[in-house]
PDB file of C-alpha atoms in Angstrom:
ATOM      1  CA  UNK A  30     -78.466 -56.888  43.678  1.00  0.00           C
ATOM      2  CA  UNK A  31     -76.229 -58.666  41.149  1.00  0.00           C
ATOM      3  CA  UNK A  32     -77.034 -56.088  38.482  1.00  0.00           C
ATOM      4  CA  UNK A  33     -75.929 -53.349  40.864  1.00  0.00           C
ATOM      5  CA  UNK A  34     -72.691 -55.204  41.665  1.00  0.00           C
ATOM      6  CA  UNK A  35     -72.008 -55.778  37.973  1.00  0.00           C
ATOM      7  CA  UNK A  36     -72.596 -52.158  37.039  1.00  0.00           C
ATOM      8  CA  UNK A  37     -70.144 -50.986  39.709  1.00  0.00           C
ATOM      9  CA  UNK A  38     -67.523 -53.493  38.566  1.00  0.00           C
ATOM     10  CA  UNK A  39     -68.085 -52.407  34.974  1.00  0.00           C
ATOM     11  CA  UNK A  40     -67.528 -48.757  35.900  1.00  0.00           C
ATOM     12  CA  UNK A  41     -64.389 -49.596  37.882  1.00  0.00           C
ATOM     13  CA  UNK A  42     -62.846 -51.543  35.005  1.00  0.00           C
ATOM     14  CA  UNK A  43     -63.638 -48.716  32.596  1.00  0.00           C
ATOM     15  CA  UNK A  44     -61.871 -46.212  34.833  1.00  0.00           C
ATOM     16  CA  UNK A  45     -58.802 -48.453  35.107  1.00  0.00           C
ATOM     17  CA  UNK A  46     -58.622 -48.894  31.333  1.00  0.00           C
ATOM     18  CA  UNK A  47     -59.224 -45.274  30.417  1.00  0.00           C
ATOM     19  CA  UNK A  48     -57.363 -43.411  33.139  1.00  0.00           C
ATOM     20  CA  UNK A  49     -53.734 -44.211  32.399  1.00  0.00           C
ATOM     21  CA  UNK A  50     -51.713 -41.435  34.105  1.00  0.00           C
ATOM     22  CA  UNK A  51     -48.748 -40.085  32.159  1.00  0.00           C
ATOM     23  CA  UNK A  52     -45.286 -40.223  33.679  1.00  0.00           C
ATOM     24  CA  UNK A  53     -44.500 -36.543  33.193  1.00  0.00           C
ATOM     25  CA  UNK A  54     -40.839 -35.530  33.256  1.00  0.00           C
ATOM     26  CA  UNK A  55     -39.318 -32.075  33.233  1.00  0.00           C
ATOM     27  CA  UNK A  56     -36.131 -31.565  31.223  1.00  0.00           C
ATOM     28  CA  UNK A  57     -34.089 -29.138  33.294  1.00  0.00           C
ATOM     29  CA  UNK A  58     -30.549 -28.801  32.024  1.00  0.00           C
ATOM     30  CA  UNK A  59     -30.543 -32.093  30.098  1.00  0.00           C
ATOM     31  CA  UNK A  60     -27.634 -33.180  27.907  1.00  0.00           C
ATOM     32  CA  UNK A  61     -30.011 -34.593  25.275  1.00  0.00           C
ATOM     33  CA  UNK A  62     -33.218 -33.425  23.566  1.00  0.00           C
ATOM     34  CA  UNK A  63     -36.420 -35.473  23.431  1.00  0.00           C
ATOM     35  CA  UNK A  64     -36.161 -38.755  21.555  1.00  0.00           C
ATOM     36  CA  UNK A  65     -37.740 -39.331  18.123  1.00  0.00           C
ATOM     37  CA  UNK A  66     -39.565 -35.983  17.766  1.00  0.00           C
ATOM     38  CA  UNK A  67     -42.125 -35.344  15.059  1.00  0.00           C
ATOM     39  CA  UNK A  68     -40.531 -31.986  14.262  1.00  0.00           C
ATOM     40  CA  UNK A  69     -37.200 -30.291  14.959  1.00  0.00           C
ATOM     41  CA  UNK A  70     -36.843 -26.596  14.162  1.00  0.00           C
ATOM     42  CA  UNK A  71     -33.397 -25.123  13.685  1.00  0.00           C
ATOM     43  CA  UNK A  72     -34.737 -21.683  12.684  1.00  0.00           C
ATOM     44  CA  UNK A  73     -32.945 -21.904   9.358  1.00  0.00           C
ATOM     45  CA  UNK A  74     -36.102 -23.203   7.652  1.00  0.00           C
ATOM     46  CA  UNK A  75     -37.242 -19.600   7.028  1.00  0.00           C
ATOM     47  CA  UNK A  76     -34.644 -16.982   6.138  1.00  0.00           C
ATOM     48  CA  UNK A  77     -35.182 -13.760   8.089  1.00  0.00           C
ATOM     49  CA  UNK A  78     -33.135 -10.639   8.569  1.00  0.00           C
ATOM     50  CA  UNK A  79     -31.170 -10.202  11.763  1.00  0.00           C
ATOM     51  CA  UNK A  80     -33.249  -8.507  14.456  1.00  0.00           C
ATOM     52  CA  UNK A  81     -36.589  -9.409  12.840  1.00  0.00           C
ATOM     53  CA  UNK A  82     -39.359  -9.934  15.392  1.00  0.00           C
ATOM     54  CA  UNK A  83     -40.463 -13.561  15.156  1.00  0.00           C
ATOM     55  CA  UNK A  84     -44.163 -14.296  15.645  1.00  0.00           C
ATOM     56  CA  UNK A  85     -45.827 -16.555  13.048  1.00  0.00           C
ATOM     57  CA  UNK A  86     -43.029 -16.997  10.493  1.00  0.00           C
ATOM     58  CA  UNK A  87     -42.599 -20.643  11.541  1.00  0.00           C
ATOM     59  CA  UNK A  88     -46.323 -21.447  11.696  1.00  0.00           C
ATOM     60  CA  UNK A  89     -45.948 -23.944   8.842  1.00  0.00           C
ATOM     61  CA  UNK A  90     -43.757 -25.971  11.203  1.00  0.00           C
ATOM     62  CA  UNK A  91     -46.396 -25.950  13.922  1.00  0.00           C
ATOM     63  CA  UNK A  92     -45.267 -23.155  16.240  1.00  0.00           C
ATOM     64  CA  UNK A  93     -45.787 -19.440  16.752  1.00  0.00           C
ATOM     65  CA  UNK A  94     -44.382 -17.049  19.317  1.00  0.00           C
ATOM     66  CA  UNK A  95     -46.818 -14.993  21.351  1.00  0.00           C
ATOM     67  CA  UNK A  96     -46.507 -11.231  21.679  1.00  0.00           C
ATOM     68  CA  UNK A  97     -44.160  -9.484  22.075  1.00  0.00           C
ATOM     69  CA  UNK A  98     -42.272 -12.209  20.219  1.00  0.00           C
ATOM     70  CA  UNK A  99     -38.570 -12.900  20.012  1.00  0.00           C
ATOM     71  CA  UNK A 100     -35.782 -11.576  17.779  1.00  0.00           C
ATOM     72  CA  UNK A 101     -34.121 -13.492  14.960  1.00  0.00           C
ATOM     73  CA  UNK A 102     -30.350 -13.973  14.938  1.00  0.00           C
ATOM     74  CA  UNK A 103     -28.812 -15.069  11.640  1.00  0.00           C
ATOM     75  CA  UNK A 104     -25.996 -16.894  13.425  1.00  0.00           C
ATOM     76  CA  UNK A 105     -25.252 -17.824  17.020  1.00  0.00           C
ATOM     77  CA  UNK A 106     -21.874 -19.525  17.247  1.00  0.00           C
ATOM     78  CA  UNK A 107     -19.850 -21.098  20.018  1.00  0.00           C
ATOM     79  CA  UNK A 108     -22.808 -22.509  21.964  1.00  0.00           C
ATOM     80  CA  UNK A 109     -23.329 -26.241  22.487  1.00  0.00           C
ATOM     81  CA  UNK A 110     -26.342 -27.690  20.630  1.00  0.00           C
ATOM     82  CA  UNK A 111     -26.677 -24.517  18.536  1.00  0.00           C
ATOM     83  CA  UNK A 112     -26.110 -24.347  14.805  1.00  0.00           C
ATOM     84  CA  UNK A 113     -26.644 -21.349  12.523  1.00  0.00           C
ATOM     85  CA  UNK A 114     -29.693 -19.125  13.201  1.00  0.00           C
ATOM     86  CA  UNK A 115     -31.482 -18.919  16.544  1.00  0.00           C
ATOM     87  CA  UNK A 116     -34.033 -16.762  18.325  1.00  0.00           C
ATOM     88  CA  UNK A 117     -33.212 -14.339  21.119  1.00  0.00           C
ATOM     89  CA  UNK A 118     -35.076 -12.621  23.924  1.00  0.00           C
ATOM     90  CA  UNK A 119     -33.332  -9.658  25.476  1.00  0.00           C
ATOM     91  CA  UNK A 120     -34.065  -8.911  29.101  1.00  0.00           C
ATOM     92  CA  UNK A 121     -37.132  -9.662  31.125  1.00  0.00           C
ATOM     93  CA  UNK A 122     -40.619 -10.373  29.847  1.00  0.00           C
ATOM     94  CA  UNK A 123     -41.959 -13.778  28.799  1.00  0.00           C
ATOM     95  CA  UNK A 124     -41.371 -16.042  25.820  1.00  0.00           C
ATOM     96  CA  UNK A 125     -44.546 -17.867  24.794  1.00  0.00           C
ATOM     97  CA  UNK A 126     -44.243 -20.826  22.391  1.00  0.00           C
ATOM     98  CA  UNK A 127     -47.657 -21.776  21.004  1.00  0.00           C
ATOM     99  CA  UNK A 128     -48.217 -25.110  19.251  1.00  0.00           C
ATOM    100  CA  UNK A 129     -50.940 -25.474  16.632  1.00  0.00           C
ATOM    101  CA  UNK A 130     -51.921 -28.840  18.141  1.00  0.00           C
ATOM    102  CA  UNK A 131     -51.569 -30.648  21.465  1.00  0.00           C
ATOM    103  CA  UNK A 132     -48.107 -32.088  22.094  1.00  0.00           C
ATOM    104  CA  UNK A 133     -46.737 -34.601  24.589  1.00  0.00           C
ATOM    105  CA  UNK A 134     -43.014 -33.796  24.483  1.00  0.00           C
ATOM    106  CA  UNK A 135     -40.958 -30.697  23.794  1.00  0.00           C
ATOM    107  CA  UNK A 136     -37.348 -29.619  24.221  1.00  0.00           C
ATOM    108  CA  UNK A 137     -35.184 -26.690  23.164  1.00  0.00           C
ATOM    109  CA  UNK A 138     -31.556 -25.731  23.623  1.00  0.00           C
ATOM    110  CA  UNK A 139     -31.536 -22.561  25.741  1.00  0.00           C
ATOM    111  CA  UNK A 140     -28.531 -20.560  26.911  1.00  0.00           C
ATOM    112  CA  UNK A 141     -27.929 -17.437  28.978  1.00  0.00           C
ATOM    113  CA  UNK A 142     -24.913 -15.807  30.621  1.00  0.00           C
ATOM    114  CA  UNK A 143     -26.621 -15.543  34.012  1.00  0.00           C
ATOM    115  CA  UNK A 144     -29.984 -15.223  35.715  1.00  0.00           C
ATOM    116  CA  UNK A 145     -33.061 -17.330  36.414  1.00  0.00           C
ATOM    117  CA  UNK A 146     -35.952 -18.423  34.227  1.00  0.00           C
ATOM    118  CA  UNK A 147     -39.166 -20.300  34.971  1.00  0.00           C
ATOM    119  CA  UNK A 148     -40.399 -22.789  32.362  1.00  0.00           C
ATOM    120  CA  UNK A 149     -44.116 -23.690  32.362  1.00  0.00           C
ATOM    121  CA  UNK A 150     -46.255 -25.930  30.170  1.00  0.00           C
ATOM    122  CA  UNK A 151     -49.951 -25.140  29.736  1.00  0.00           C
ATOM    123  CA  UNK A 152     -53.016 -26.738  28.212  1.00  0.00           C
ATOM    124  CA  UNK A 153     -55.802 -24.370  27.158  1.00  0.00           C
ATOM    125  CA  UNK A 154     -54.252 -21.710  29.394  1.00  0.00           C
ATOM    126  CA  UNK A 155     -54.088 -23.925  32.507  1.00  0.00           C
ATOM    127  CA  UNK A 156     -50.725 -24.780  34.036  1.00  0.00           C
ATOM    128  CA  UNK A 157     -49.614 -28.395  33.644  1.00  0.00           C
ATOM    129  CA  UNK A 158     -45.985 -28.425  34.862  1.00  0.00           C
ATOM    130  CA  UNK A 159     -43.482 -25.764  35.899  1.00  0.00           C
ATOM    131  CA  UNK A 160     -39.902 -25.491  37.146  1.00  0.00           C
ATOM    132  CA  UNK A 161     -37.304 -22.771  37.763  1.00  0.00           C
ATOM    133  CA  UNK A 162     -33.736 -22.807  36.456  1.00  0.00           C
ATOM    134  CA  UNK A 163     -30.756 -20.631  37.390  1.00  0.00           C
ATOM    135  CA  UNK A 164     -27.959 -20.351  34.837  1.00  0.00           C
ATOM    136  CA  UNK A 165     -24.383 -20.583  36.137  1.00  0.00           C
ATOM    137  CA  UNK A 166     -22.529 -17.325  35.521  1.00  0.00           C
ATOM    138  CA  UNK A 167     -20.539 -17.074  32.292  1.00  0.00           C
ATOM    139  CA  UNK A 168     -20.837 -20.737  31.174  1.00  0.00           C
ATOM    140  CA  UNK A 169     -22.910 -20.067  28.064  1.00  0.00           C
ATOM    141  CA  UNK A 170     -20.287 -21.394  25.649  1.00  0.00           C
ATOM    142  CA  UNK A 171     -19.244 -24.515  27.580  1.00  0.00           C
ATOM    143  CA  UNK A 172     -22.327 -26.036  29.219  1.00  0.00           C
ATOM    144  CA  UNK A 173     -23.537 -29.032  27.187  1.00  0.00           C
ATOM    145  CA  UNK A 174     -26.514 -29.562  29.518  1.00  0.00           C
ATOM    146  CA  UNK A 175     -28.772 -26.923  28.002  1.00  0.00           C
ATOM    147  CA  UNK A 176     -31.919 -28.728  26.850  1.00  0.00           C
ATOM    148  CA  UNK A 177     -35.135 -27.719  28.600  1.00  0.00           C
ATOM    149  CA  UNK A 178     -38.725 -28.887  28.202  1.00  0.00           C
ATOM    150  CA  UNK A 179     -41.251 -31.545  29.154  1.00  0.00           C
ATOM    151  CA  UNK A 180     -42.062 -35.152  28.301  1.00  0.00           C
ATOM    152  CA  UNK A 181     -44.951 -37.474  29.025  1.00  0.00           C
ATOM    153  CA  UNK A 182     -47.728 -34.914  29.504  1.00  0.00           C
ATOM    154  CA  UNK A 183     -50.249 -33.048  27.361  1.00  0.00           C
ATOM    155  CA  UNK A 184     -49.873 -29.345  26.591  1.00  0.00           C
ATOM    156  CA  UNK A 185     -50.234 -26.787  23.802  1.00  0.00           C
ATOM    157  CA  UNK A 186     -48.045 -23.942  25.056  1.00  0.00           C
ATOM    158  CA  UNK A 187     -44.723 -23.416  26.807  1.00  0.00           C
ATOM    159  CA  UNK A 188     -43.985 -20.140  28.581  1.00  0.00           C
ATOM    160  CA  UNK A 189     -40.554 -19.033  29.695  1.00  0.00           C
ATOM    161  CA  UNK A 190     -40.637 -16.269  32.305  1.00  0.00           C
ATOM    162  CA  UNK A 191     -37.345 -14.444  32.292  1.00  0.00           C
ATOM    163  CA  UNK A 192     -37.832 -12.794  35.652  1.00  0.00           C
ATOM    164  CA  UNK A 193     -37.234  -9.237  34.536  1.00  0.00           C
ATOM    165  CA  UNK A 194     -33.525  -9.500  33.761  1.00  0.00           C
ATOM    166  CA  UNK A 195     -32.318 -12.667  32.004  1.00  0.00           C
ATOM    167  CA  UNK A 196     -31.683 -12.706  28.247  1.00  0.00           C
ATOM    168  CA  UNK A 197     -31.774 -16.061  26.459  1.00  0.00           C
ATOM    169  CA  UNK A 198     -30.965 -17.639  23.106  1.00  0.00           C
ATOM    170  CA  UNK A 199     -32.928 -20.645  21.812  1.00  0.00           C
ATOM    171  CA  UNK A 200     -32.273 -23.204  19.093  1.00  0.00           C
ATOM    172  CA  UNK A 201     -33.013 -26.856  18.192  1.00  0.00           C
ATOM    173  CA  UNK A 202     -36.666 -26.788  19.242  1.00  0.00           C
ATOM    174  CA  UNK A 203     -38.235 -30.266  18.983  1.00  0.00           C
ATOM    175  CA  UNK A 204     -41.696 -31.572  19.766  1.00  0.00           C
ATOM    176  CA  UNK A 205     -43.899 -34.661  19.505  1.00  0.00           C
ATOM    177  CA  UNK A 206     -47.562 -34.394  18.576  1.00  0.00           C
ATOM    178  CA  UNK A 207     -50.211 -35.959  20.782  1.00  0.00           C
ATOM    179  CA  UNK A 208     -51.611 -39.121  19.203  1.00  0.00           C
ATOM    180  CA  UNK A 209     -55.126 -38.958  17.781  1.00  0.00           C
ATOM    181  CA  UNK A 210     -57.285 -41.822  19.126  1.00  0.00           C
ATOM    182  CA  UNK A 211     -57.218 -44.743  16.702  1.00  0.00           C
ATOM    183  CA  UNK A 212     -60.102 -47.113  15.942  1.00  0.00           C
ATOM    184  CA  UNK A 213     -58.498 -49.604  18.323  1.00  0.00           C
ATOM    185  CA  UNK A 214     -59.111 -47.283  21.278  1.00  0.00           C
ATOM    186  CA  UNK A 215     -62.770 -46.702  20.476  1.00  0.00           C
ATOM    187  CA  UNK A 216     -63.939 -49.837  22.352  1.00  0.00           C
ATOM    188  CA  UNK A 217     -62.407 -48.415  25.528  1.00  0.00           C
ATOM    189  CA  UNK A 218     -64.304 -45.185  25.014  1.00  0.00           C
ATOM    190  CA  UNK A 219     -67.488 -47.206  24.482  1.00  0.00           C
ATOM    191  CA  UNK A 220     -66.857 -49.059  27.751  1.00  0.00           C
ATOM    192  CA  UNK A 221     -66.538 -45.784  29.598  1.00  0.00           C
ATOM    193  CA  UNK A 222     -69.718 -44.414  28.050  1.00  0.00           C
ATOM    194  CA  UNK A 223     -71.602 -47.616  28.785  1.00  0.00           C
ATOM    195  CA  UNK A 224     -70.466 -47.625  32.393  1.00  0.00           C
ATOM    196  CA  UNK A 225     -71.640 -44.072  32.844  1.00  0.00           C
ATOM    197  CA  UNK A 226     -75.051 -44.856  31.385  1.00  0.00           C
ATOM    198  CA  UNK A 227     -75.445 -47.931  33.600  1.00  0.00           C
ATOM    199  CA  UNK A 228     -74.544 -45.966  36.708  1.00  0.00           C
ATOM    200  CA  UNK A 229     -76.958 -43.197  35.798  1.00  0.00           C
ATOM    201  CA  UNK A 230     -79.759 -45.715  35.181  1.00  0.00           C
ATOM    202  CA  UNK A 231     -79.072 -47.479  38.468  1.00  0.00           C
ATOM    203  CA  UNK A 232     -79.227 -44.201  40.413  1.00  0.00           C
ATOM    204  CA  UNK A 233     -82.596 -43.404  38.832  1.00  0.00           C
TER     205      UNK A 233
END
């Protein structure tokens, strides 16, 4: 009887220690990007010709753009939180930003003259978080609140659905890599494994 009670308590404590839910937050028209990113891409790290389709040219910085890609602009001026080059998507379709590793936080400065977009984070193709955003008409050059993204969750892709009409410009893309478990977390994993084995033995 006491062994059974102990094994259940052991399993409960393991679940409490291992299952720490993330406080996910969606950045929808934020005045600031994510804090202390591992990487910030200004799209001036690789010199491309204007109008070049961007796919894997920034892979060394940890991101690629899924087909059909976006276009490179050598200079986008007069927009808050933009500096020098940027990437553009003209009309409709979907922008897919693929990370070469799992990330926990991401933001980008995004502007448009009008229209609605839907921003979605995914992990292994499964939706994690999503939100819509409608741009105020003709405020592209004055709106400081133009950072969009996610914090406090785990994902490896961000898709921006432009709803068939909106065109956007994007710059100052930042992200934070997901932490790799350190040796200090291994005892917690061992607790979880041990609890599972005890429960399985008890059931038998």
